[in-house]
Coordinates of C-alpha atoms and ligand atoms in Angstrom, one line a residue:
X30 CA 128.8 -64.7 257.3
X31 CA 131.9 -63.7 255.4
X32 CA 133.2 -62.3 258.7
X33 CA 133.5 -65.6 260.2
X34 CA 135.8 -68.0 258.5
X35 CA 139.2 -68.2 257.0
X36 CA 141.5 -65.3 256.3
X37 CA 138.7 -62.8 256.4
X38 CA 138.3 -63.3 260.1
X39 CA 141.3 -61.1 261.1
X40 CA 140.2 -58.3 258.8
X41 CA 136.7 -58.4 260.2
X42 CA 138.0 -58.3 263.7
X43 CA 140.1 -55.3 262.9
X44 CA 137.2 -53.4 261.4
X45 CA 135.1 -54.2 264.4
X46 CA 137.9 -52.8 266.6
X47 CA 137.6 -49.5 264.9
X48 CA 133.8 -49.4 265.1
X49 CA 133.9 -50.0 268.9
X50 CA 136.9 -47.7 269.7
X51 CA 138.3 -50.2 272.2
X52 CA 140.1 -49.1 275.2
X53 CA 142.5 -52.0 275.1
X54 CA 143.5 -54.0 272.0
X55 CA 144.0 -57.4 273.6
X56 CA 140.7 -57.5 275.5
X57 CA 138.7 -56.4 272.4
X58 CA 140.4 -58.9 270.3
X59 CA 139.5 -61.6 272.7
X60 CA 135.9 -60.4 273.1
X61 CA 135.4 -60.2 269.3
X62 CA 136.8 -63.7 268.7
X63 CA 134.3 -64.7 271.4
X64 CA 131.5 -63.0 269.4
X65 CA 132.4 -64.9 266.4
X66 CA 132.4 -68.1 268.4
X67 CA 128.9 -67.2 269.7
X68 CA 127.8 -66.4 266.1
X69 CA 129.1 -69.8 264.8
X70 CA 127.4 -71.6 267.8
X71 CA 124.2 -69.8 266.8
X72 CA 124.5 -70.9 263.3
X73 CA 125.1 -74.5 264.2
X74 CA 121.6 -74.7 265.8
X75 CA 118.1 -74.3 264.5
X76 CA 115.0 -72.9 266.0
X77 CA 112.1 -75.3 266.7
X78 CA 108.8 -73.9 268.1
X79 CA 107.9 -77.4 269.3
X80 CA 110.9 -77.7 271.6
X81 CA 109.2 -75.7 274.3
X82 CA 106.3 -78.2 274.5
X83 CA 108.3 -81.2 275.3
X84 CA 107.2 -82.5 278.8
X85 CA 109.6 -83.0 281.6
X86 CA 110.2 -86.8 281.2
X87 CA 107.3 -88.6 282.8
X88 CA 106.4 -85.8 285.2
X89 CA 103.9 -84.0 283.1
X90 CA 105.2 -80.7 284.3
X91 CA 106.7 -78.4 281.9
X92 CA 110.2 -77.0 282.7
X93 CA 109.6 -73.8 280.8
X94 CA 106.6 -71.8 281.7
X95 CA 107.3 -69.6 278.8
X96 CA 109.8 -69.9 276.1
X97 CA 111.1 -67.5 273.4
X98 CA 113.9 -67.6 270.9
X99 CA 116.5 -65.4 272.5
X100 CA 118.9 -65.9 269.6
X101 CA 116.3 -64.6 267.0
X102 CA 117.2 -61.0 268.2
X103 CA 120.9 -61.5 267.8
X104 CA 122.2 -59.1 265.1
X105 CA 125.7 -58.9 263.6
X106 CA 125.6 -55.1 263.6
X107 CA 125.3 -55.1 267.5
X108 CA 128.2 -56.1 269.7
X109 CA 127.6 -59.6 271.1
X110 CA 127.8 -58.3 274.6
X111 CA 124.5 -56.6 274.1
X112 CA 122.8 -59.8 272.7
X113 CA 119.9 -61.2 274.7
X114 CA 121.2 -63.9 277.2
X115 CA 124.9 -62.8 276.8
X116 CA 126.8 -61.3 279.7
X117 CA 130.3 -59.8 279.4
X118 CA 132.8 -58.8 282.1
X119 CA 132.9 -55.0 282.2
X120 CA 136.6 -54.8 282.6
X121 CA 138.0 -57.6 280.4
X122 CA 135.1 -57.8 277.8
X123 CA 135.1 -61.6 278.1
X124 CA 131.8 -63.4 277.7
X125 CA 131.2 -64.7 281.2
X126 CA 127.5 -65.6 281.1
X127 CA 125.2 -67.3 278.6
X128 CA 121.6 -67.9 279.3
X129 CA 119.8 -69.5 276.5
X130 CA 117.3 -71.4 278.6
X131 CA 113.9 -72.1 277.1
X132 CA 115.0 -70.7 273.8
X133 CA 113.5 -73.4 271.5
X134 CA 117.0 -74.4 270.3
X135 CA 117.6 -77.7 268.6
X136 CA 120.7 -79.4 267.4
X137 CA 123.9 -81.2 268.2
X138 CA 126.7 -79.9 270.4
X139 CA 129.8 -81.8 269.7
X140 CA 133.5 -81.4 270.6
X141 CA 134.0 -79.1 267.7
X142 CA 131.3 -76.7 268.8
X143 CA 132.5 -73.1 269.1
X144 CA 130.6 -72.9 272.4
X145 CA 133.7 -74.5 274.0
X146 CA 135.8 -71.5 272.9
X147 CA 134.1 -69.3 275.5
X148 CA 136.6 -70.4 278.1
X149 CA 135.8 -67.5 280.4
X150 CA 132.2 -68.6 281.0
X151 CA 131.2 -68.6 284.7
X152 CA 127.5 -69.3 284.1
X153 CA 125.9 -71.4 281.4
X154 CA 122.3 -72.2 281.1
X155 CA 121.0 -74.2 278.2
X156 CA 118.0 -75.7 280.1
X157 CA 114.8 -76.5 278.2
X158 CA 116.2 -76.9 274.7
X159 CA 116.8 -80.0 272.6
X160 CA 120.4 -81.1 272.2
X161 CA 119.7 -84.8 272.3
X162 CA 121.3 -85.3 268.8
X163 CA 124.7 -84.5 270.4
X164 CA 127.3 -87.3 269.7
X165 CA 129.3 -88.7 272.5
X166 CA 132.1 -86.2 272.4
X167 CA 132.1 -82.7 273.9
X168 CA 134.4 -80.4 275.8
X169 CA 132.5 -79.3 278.9
X170 CA 135.7 -80.0 280.9
X171 CA 137.2 -76.8 279.2
X172 CA 135.0 -74.6 281.3
X173 CA 137.4 -74.2 284.2
X174 CA 135.9 -71.1 285.5
X175 CA 132.2 -72.3 285.4
X176 CA 130.4 -71.8 288.7
X177 CA 126.9 -72.3 287.4
X178 CA 125.8 -75.0 284.9
X179 CA 122.3 -75.7 284.0
X180 CA 121.6 -78.4 281.4
X181 CA 118.3 -79.4 282.7
X182 CA 115.9 -80.9 280.2
X183 CA 118.3 -80.5 277.2
X184 CA 120.8 -83.4 276.9
X185 CA 120.3 -87.1 277.2
X186 CA 124.0 -88.2 276.7
X187 CA 125.9 -89.6 279.6
X188 CA 129.4 -88.9 278.5
X189 CA 129.3 -85.3 279.6
X190 CA 129.2 -86.5 283.2
X191 CA 132.9 -87.3 283.4
X192 CA 133.7 -83.9 281.9
X193 CA 131.4 -82.1 284.4
X194 CA 132.9 -84.0 287.3
X195 CA 136.1 -82.1 286.7
X196 CA 134.6 -78.6 286.9
X197 CA 135.8 -78.0 290.4
X198 CA 134.6 -74.4 290.6
X199 CA 130.9 -75.4 290.2
X200 CA 128.6 -74.0 292.9
X201 CA 125.4 -74.9 291.2
X202 CA 124.7 -77.9 288.9
X203 CA 121.3 -78.8 287.4
X204 CA 121.2 -82.0 285.2
X205 CA 117.6 -82.8 286.0
X206 CA 115.0 -84.2 283.7
X207 CA 117.4 -85.6 281.1
X208 CA 115.6 -88.8 280.2
X209 CA 116.9 -90.7 283.1
X210 CA 120.5 -90.1 282.3
X211 CA 122.6 -92.8 283.8
X212 CA 124.8 -91.5 286.7
X213 CA 127.1 -94.3 287.6
X214 CA 129.8 -92.6 289.8
X215 CA 129.4 -89.9 292.5
X216 CA 130.2 -87.0 290.1
X217 CA 130.1 -84.6 293.1
X218 CA 133.1 -86.1 294.8
X219 CA 135.4 -83.5 293.3
X220 CA 132.9 -80.6 293.4
X221 CA 133.7 -79.4 296.9
X222 CA 132.2 -75.9 296.4
X223 CA 128.8 -77.2 295.4
X224 CA 125.8 -75.6 297.1
X225 CA 123.0 -76.6 294.7
X226 CA 122.7 -80.1 293.1
X227 CA 119.7 -81.0 291.0
X228 CA 119.6 -84.5 289.5
X229 CA 115.9 -85.2 289.5
X230 CA 114.7 -87.9 287.0
X231 CA 118.2 -89.3 286.4
X232 CA 119.1 -93.0 286.9
X233 CA 121.1 -93.3 290.1
X234 CA 120.3 -96.9 290.8
X235 CA 124.0 -97.8 290.9
X236 CA 125.0 -95.1 293.2
X237 CA 125.2 -96.1 296.9
X238 CA 123.2 -93.6 299.0
X239 CA 126.1 -93.5 301.4
X240 CA 128.2 -91.7 298.8
X241 CA 125.9 -88.7 299.2
X242 CA 127.7 -88.2 302.5
X243 CA 130.5 -86.6 300.6
X244 CA 128.4 -83.7 299.6
X245 CA 129.7 -80.4 301.1
X246 CA 128.3 -79.3 304.5
X247 CA 127.5 -75.9 302.8
X248 CA 125.0 -77.6 300.5
X249 CA 121.8 -75.6 300.4
X250 CA 119.8 -77.6 297.8
X251 CA 119.7 -81.3 297.1
X252 CA 117.0 -82.4 294.6
X253 CA 117.0 -86.1 293.7
X254 CA 113.3 -86.7 293.0
X255 CA 112.7 -90.0 291.1
X256 CA 116.3 -91.1 290.8
X257 CA 115.7 -94.8 291.6
X258 CA 118.0 -94.5 294.6
X259 CA 118.3 -97.8 296.4
X260 CA 119.3 -98.9 299.9
X261 CA 119.6 -97.2 303.2
X262 CA 119.5 -93.4 303.5
X263 CA 121.9 -92.1 306.0
X264 CA 120.5 -89.6 308.4
X265 CA 123.4 -87.3 308.0
X266 CA 121.9 -86.2 304.7
X267 CA 118.8 -85.0 306.5
X268 CA 121.1 -83.2 309.0
X269 CA 123.2 -81.2 306.6
X270 CA 123.4 -77.9 308.5
X271 CA 122.8 -75.4 305.6
X272 CA 120.1 -77.3 303.6
X273 CA 117.1 -75.2 302.6
X274 CA 115.6 -77.6 300.0
X275 CA 115.7 -81.4 300.3
X276 CA 113.8 -83.4 297.8
X277 CA 114.3 -87.2 297.9
X278 CA 110.7 -88.0 297.0
X279 CA 109.7 -90.9 294.7
X280 CA 112.6 -93.2 295.4
X281 CA 110.6 -96.2 296.5
X282 CA 113.6 -98.5 297.0
X283 CA 115.2 -96.1 299.4
X284 CA 114.7 -96.9 303.1
X285 CA 115.4 -95.3 306.3
X286 CA 113.9 -93.5 309.3
X287 CA 113.7 -90.0 310.5
X288 CA 116.6 -88.7 312.8
X289 CA 116.2 -89.6 316.4
X290 CA 118.1 -86.5 317.6
X291 CA 119.9 -83.3 316.4
X292 CA 117.3 -82.3 313.8
X293 CA 117.0 -78.7 314.5
X294 CA 117.8 -76.9 311.2
X295 CA 116.7 -73.3 311.1
X296 CA 117.3 -73.1 307.4
X297 CA 115.2 -76.0 306.0
X298 CA 112.3 -74.7 304.1
X299 CA 111.3 -77.5 301.7
X300 CA 111.3 -81.2 302.6
X301 CA 109.9 -83.9 300.4
X302 CA 110.4 -87.4 301.5
X303 CA 107.3 -88.8 299.9
X304 CA 107.2 -92.3 298.4
X305 CA 110.3 -93.5 300.3
X306 CA 110.3 -96.5 302.7
X307 CA 110.6 -94.4 305.8
X308 CA 109.2 -96.3 308.8
X309 CA 108.7 -95.5 312.4
X310 CA 107.2 -92.4 314.0
X311 CA 107.7 -88.8 313.3
X312 CA 109.9 -87.5 316.2
X313 CA 108.4 -84.8 318.3
X314 CA 111.3 -82.5 317.8
X315 CA 110.5 -82.2 314.1
X316 CA 108.9 -79.1 315.4
X317 CA 112.5 -77.6 315.6
X318 CA 112.3 -77.1 311.8
X319 CA 110.7 -73.8 312.3
X320 CA 111.4 -72.4 308.8
X321 CA 109.5 -75.2 307.0
X322 CA 107.2 -74.0 304.3
X323 CA 106.6 -77.3 302.6
X324 CA 106.5 -80.7 304.1
X325 CA 105.5 -83.9 302.1
X326 CA 105.7 -87.2 304.0
X327 CA 103.0 -89.0 302.0
X328 CA 103.1 -92.6 300.9
X329 CA 105.8 -93.5 303.5
X330 CA 105.3 -96.2 306.1
X331 CA 105.0 -93.8 309.1
X332 CA 102.9 -94.7 312.1
X333 CA 102.2 -93.3 315.5
X334 CA 100.4 -90.1 316.2
X335 CA 100.8 -86.8 314.5
X336 CA 103.2 -84.8 316.7
X337 CA 101.7 -81.7 318.5
X338 CA 104.9 -79.9 317.6
X339 CA 103.8 -79.5 314.0
X340 CA 102.1 -76.5 315.5
X341 CA 105.5 -74.8 315.5
X342 CA 105.4 -74.6 311.6
X343 CA 104.0 -71.1 311.5
X344 CA 105.5 -70.5 308.0
X345 CA 104.2 -73.7 306.5
X346 CA 101.9 -73.5 303.4
X347 CA 101.7 -77.2 302.4
X348 CA 101.4 -80.1 304.9
X349 CA 101.0 -83.5 303.3
X350 CA 100.9 -86.6 305.5
X351 CA 98.5 -88.7 303.5
X352 CA 98.8 -92.5 302.9
X353 CA 100.6 -93.5 306.0
X354 CA 99.4 -95.4 309.2
X355 CA 99.0 -92.5 311.5
X356 CA 96.6 -93.1 314.4
X357 CA 95.1 -90.8 317.1
X358 CA 93.4 -87.6 316.5
X359 CA 94.3 -84.3 314.8
X360 CA 96.2 -82.2 317.3
X361 CA 94.5 -78.9 318.0
X362 CA 97.9 -77.2 317.8
X363 CA 97.5 -77.2 314.0
X364 CA 95.3 -74.2 314.5
X365 CA 98.6 -72.2 314.7
X366 CA 99.5 -72.9 311.1
X367 CA 97.9 -69.7 309.9
X368 CA 99.8 -69.7 306.5
X369 CA 98.5 -73.2 305.5
X370 CA 96.8 -73.5 302.1
X371 CA 96.9 -77.3 301.8
X372 CA 96.3 -79.8 304.5
X373 CA 96.2 -83.5 303.5
X374 CA 95.7 -86.2 306.1
X375 CA 93.8 -88.6 303.7
X376 CA 94.3 -92.4 303.9
X377 CA 95.5 -92.9 307.5
X378 CA 93.9 -94.4 310.6
X379 CA 93.1 -91.1 312.3
X380 CA 90.0 -90.9 314.5
X381 CA 88.0 -88.6 316.7
X382 CA 86.2 -85.6 315.7
X383 CA 87.5 -83.0 313.1
X384 CA 88.6 -80.1 315.4
X385 CA 86.5 -77.0 315.0
X386 CA 89.7 -74.9 315.5
X387 CA 90.8 -75.8 311.9
X388 CA 88.4 -73.0 311.1
X389 CA 91.2 -70.6 312.1
X390 CA 93.2 -71.6 309.0
X391 CA 91.8 -68.9 306.9
X392 CA 94.2 -69.3 304.0
X393 CA 93.3 -73.0 303.5
X394 CA 92.2 -73.8 299.9
X395 CA 92.3 -77.5 300.2
X396 CA 91.4 -79.8 303.1
X397 CA 91.8 -83.5 302.5
X398 CA 90.6 -86.0 305.1
X399 CA 89.4 -88.9 303.0
X400 CA 89.6 -92.5 304.3
X401 CA 90.1 -92.2 308.0
X402 CA 87.9 -93.0 311.0
X403 CA 86.7 -89.5 311.8
X404 CA 83.4 -89.4 313.4
X405 CA 80.9 -86.8 314.6
X406 CA 79.7 -83.6 312.9
X407 CA 81.6 -81.6 310.4
X408 CA 82.3 -78.4 312.3
X409 CA 80.5 -75.4 310.8
X410 CA 83.6 -73.3 311.2
X411 CA 85.1 -75.2 308.2
X412 CA 82.3 -74.2 306.0
X413 CA 83.0 -70.6 306.6
X414 CA 86.6 -70.8 305.5
X415 CA 86.9 -67.9 302.9
X416 CA 89.4 -69.5 300.5
X417 CA 88.4 -73.2 300.7
X418 CA 87.8 -74.7 297.3
X419 CA 88.5 -78.4 297.8
X420 CA 87.0 -80.3 300.8
X421 CA 87.4 -84.1 300.6
X422 CA 85.7 -86.0 303.4
X423 CA 84.7 -89.4 302.0
X424 CA 85.0 -92.7 303.6
X425 CA 84.8 -91.7 307.2
X426 CA 82.1 -92.1 309.9
X427 CA 80.8 -88.5 309.8
X428 CA 77.2 -88.1 310.8
X429 CA 74.5 -85.5 310.8
X430 CA 73.0 -83.4 308.0
X431 CA 74.9 -82.6 304.9
X432 CA 75.7 -78.9 305.3
X433 CA 73.5 -76.8 303.2
X434 CA 75.3 -73.4 303.4
X435 CA 78.8 -72.7 302.5
X436 CA 79.1 -69.1 303.3
X437 CA 81.6 -67.2 301.0
X438 CA 82.9 -70.3 299.3
X439 CA 83.3 -70.0 295.6
X440 CA 83.6 -73.6 294.6
X441 CA 83.7 -76.7 296.8
X442 CA 84.4 -80.2 295.6
X443 CA 83.0 -82.5 298.2
X444 CA 83.3 -86.2 298.3
X445 CA 79.9 -86.9 299.8
X446 CA 79.9 -90.6 300.5
X447 CA 80.4 -89.8 304.1
X448 CA 76.8 -88.7 304.4
X449 CA 75.1 -90.6 301.6
X450 CA 76.4 -93.9 302.5
X451 CA 77.2 -94.9 299.0
X452 CA 80.0 -97.2 298.6
X453 CA 82.2 -95.4 296.2
X454 CA 83.1 -91.7 296.7
X455 CA 81.3 -89.3 294.4
X456 CA 83.0 -86.1 293.5
X457 CA 80.7 -83.1 293.0
X458 CA 81.6 -79.6 291.9
X459 CA 79.2 -77.1 293.4
X460 CA 79.4 -73.4 293.2
X461 CA 78.6 -72.6 296.8
X462 CA 75.5 -72.0 298.8
X463 CA 72.9 -74.7 298.5
X464 CA 75.0 -77.9 298.4
X465 CA 72.2 -80.3 298.6
X466 CA 70.4 -78.8 295.7
X467 CA 73.6 -78.8 293.6
X468 CA 74.4 -82.4 294.6
X469 CA 70.9 -83.4 293.4
X470 CA 71.3 -81.5 290.2
X471 CA 74.9 -82.2 289.3
X472 CA 76.1 -85.3 290.9
X473 CA 75.5 -88.5 288.8
X474 CA 74.6 -90.6 291.9
X475 CA 74.2 -94.2 291.1
Ligands
NAG7 C1 121.0 -66.6 265.4 O1 120.1 -67.6 265.0 C2 118.8 -67.1 264.8 C3 117.9 -68.4 264.5 O2 118.6 -69.5 264.4 C4 118.6 -66.2 263.7 O3 117.3 -65.7 263.6 C5 119.6 -65.0 264.0 O4 119.6 -64.1 262.9 C6 121.0 -65.5 264.2 N1 121.8 -64.4 264.6 C7 122.9 -64.0 263.9 C8 123.6 -62.9 264.4 O5 123.3 -64.7 263.1
NAG8 C1 135.6 -81.9 264.2 O1 136.3 -81.2 263.1 C2 137.3 -82.0 262.5 C3 137.9 -81.1 261.4 O2 136.9 -80.4 260.7 C4 136.6 -83.3 261.9 O3 137.6 -84.0 261.3 C5 135.9 -84.0 263.0 O4 135.3 -85.1 262.5 C6 135.0 -83.1 263.8 N1 134.5 -83.9 264.9 C7 133.3 -84.0 265.2 C8 132.9 -84.8 266.5 O5 132.4 -83.5 264.6
NAG9 C1 117.6 -74.3 285.3 O1 116.9 -73.6 284.3 C2 115.5 -73.9 284.4 C3 114.8 -73.2 283.2 O2 115.1 -71.8 283.2 C4 115.0 -73.4 285.7 O3 113.6 -73.7 285.8 C5 115.7 -74.0 286.8 O4 115.3 -73.5 288.1 C6 117.2 -73.8 286.6 N1 117.9 -74.5 287.7 C7 118.6 -73.9 288.7 C8 119.4 -74.7 289.6 O5 118.7 -72.7 288.7
NAG10 C1 131.0 -93.2 271.9 O1 132.5 -93.2 271.9 C2 133.1 -94.4 271.9 C3 134.6 -94.2 272.0 O2 134.9 -93.2 272.9 C4 132.6 -95.3 270.8 O3 133.3 -96.6 270.8 C5 131.1 -95.4 270.7 O4 130.8 -96.1 269.6 C6 130.5 -94.1 270.7 N1 129.0 -94.2 270.8 C7 128.2 -93.5 270.2 C8 126.7 -93.8 270.4 O5 128.5 -92.7 269.4
NAG11 C1 138.8 -85.9 290.9 O1 140.0 -85.1 290.8 C2 141.2 -86.0 290.8 C3 142.4 -85.1 290.7 O2 142.2 -84.0 290.0 C4 141.1 -86.8 289.5 O3 142.2 -87.7 289.5 C5 139.8 -87.7 289.5 O4 139.7 -88.4 288.3 C6 138.6 -86.8 289.8 N1 137.5 -87.6 290.0 C7 136.3 -87.5 289.3 C8 135.2 -88.3 289.6 O5 136.2 -86.7 288.4
NAG12 C1 134.3 -89.5 299.4 O1 135.3 -88.8 298.5 C2 136.6 -89.3 298.7 C3 137.5 -88.5 297.9 O2 137.1 -88.3 296.6 C4 136.7 -90.7 298.3 O3 137.9 -91.3 298.5 C5 135.6 -91.5 299.1 O4 135.5 -92.9 298.6 C6 134.3 -90.9 299.0 N1 133.3 -91.6 299.8 C7 132.2 -92.1 299.4 C8 131.3 -92.8 300.4 O5 131.9 -92.1 298.2
NAG13 C1 117.2 -101.1 303.6 O1 117.7 -101.5 302.3 C2 118.9 -102.3 302.4 C3 119.4 -102.5 301.0 O2 118.4 -102.9 300.1 C4 118.5 -103.6 303.2 O3 119.7 -104.3 303.4 C5 118.0 -103.2 304.6 O4 117.6 -104.3 305.2 C6 116.8 -102.3 304.4 N1 116.4 -101.8 305.8 C7 115.2 -101.7 306.1 C8 115.0 -101.2 307.5 O5 114.2 -102.0 305.4
NAG14 C1 124.2 -85.0 317.8 O1 125.0 -84.0 318.1 C2 126.0 -84.4 319.1 C3 126.8 -83.1 319.5 O2 126.9 -82.2 318.4 C4 126.9 -85.4 318.5 O3 127.9 -85.8 319.4 C5 126.1 -86.6 318.1 O4 126.9 -87.6 317.4 C6 125.0 -86.2 317.2 N1 124.1 -87.3 317.0 C7 123.8 -87.7 315.8 C8 122.8 -88.9 315.7 O5 124.1 -87.2 314.7

């Protein structure tokens, strides 16, 4: 550590210069002072193997699938540009990228932190660590060149927001899952180059949804899941032309309706508007969103019939329309959704027979039709679906014998109340083939 402080620092830098036979004195000097800044930053933090296991606040999903201490492999006898997570510019030698995400780091980052000496940083990812001890002073505003900043699940202090709102080069900003960090002003107003904005699980209750209209029209990702947004959602957000991912789910005090025209994005792939007060019908031209892979409109207040045009979603894997007031029958056009793995229409007022053509959806793993008014027989085509593992049918008016053969099905979870006319649904796990026998053996029927 003698290398780092006081008058020895210059000597040490000079000796490193010889070791690395630099091509240019000034660039090496700056990169080495950045190495010592990194080293001191490293020494100001500790490793804690429990950090990786902190849940995303109240979502029960973990941010880091895996975590490992990148800094543990940092060695003083190697140039810092070769350290795990450190990226240097090949020409200038400046440290331009630092990725210490999911690295089990714990500690405080205050305004004296040598992290803020890395002025040339373009990309900084500290997500999935524990810096909640940080006091309310820092210098994030110094990172004038920063284009990518990821502080997801790592900070809980609000003061950094005013500093971050000055980083006008930002293209991607992720402040999600920070203990409902309070966002009181539209921090994106100055960030005109922003393409990705993730603020999930922050507290945006004092932000007017209208101020989202200032987001750049080149925005590709807007993720505001569970932000306590309140008031009327402007349709212009749904119509942003470059959007690929839009997640406004779980904002129960947000209200609005789906666009009545002009909704024809060819880029939108992920749309979650669940648990928002969206009323009215789904417009037929939703079918213009041909690139959709994921659509969740559950727990809204939608009514009317399910548009036939959903049959245009040939890329879609997840279609979730449960817990609304949809009426009418299942459109047979859904047979075109050949990539579908999850179809949930539970808890609506749908009626008619379950169309046999759903048996074309060979990738389906989960079919959920609970609590509707479906009648008639369960088509045998559904029981031949090769990947089906969850089939929920309870609380309908299905008739006929309980199917006793599930060809090729590995494990089916059936809610059998539809047939056994018991009041409360019973969930049974069976391992295929003789369902009745398994139900008799395994289900704790009252
Ligand atoms: C960086 O910190 C880690 C753990 O805190 C430590 O194992 C490692 O030796 C440090 N690296 C340097 C170069 O000091
Ligand atoms: C920063 O360092 C100075 C000088 O060492 C010290 O007086 C000050 O309290 C420090 N500030 C913080 C926020 O730690
Ligand atoms: C931020 O980092 C976390 C952890 O690595 C990652 O899951 C998340 O996708 C990153 N956010 C962005 C916008 O890249
Ligand atoms: C934050 O800083 C302000 C002054 O800028 C100070 O009055 C306040 O006590 C500080 N709060 C905390 C929690 O450190
Ligand atoms: C936006 O930039 C202007 C001019 O640089 C500045 O005065 C203002 O405070 C900034 N707004 C925010 C929210 O940072
Ligand atoms: C949009 O940004 C401009 C410039 O920063 C600001 O004057 C205006 O009030 C903002 N509009 C909304 C709705 O926040
Ligand atoms: C939406 O919310 C705003 C603000 O709370 C309210 O004034 C308005 O009446 C609501 N609109 C609908 C259709 O519920
Ligand atoms: C639809 O697009 C037309 C032409 O681009 C435009 O004039 C109209 O205002 C748009 N309507 C809505 C509701 O955005």
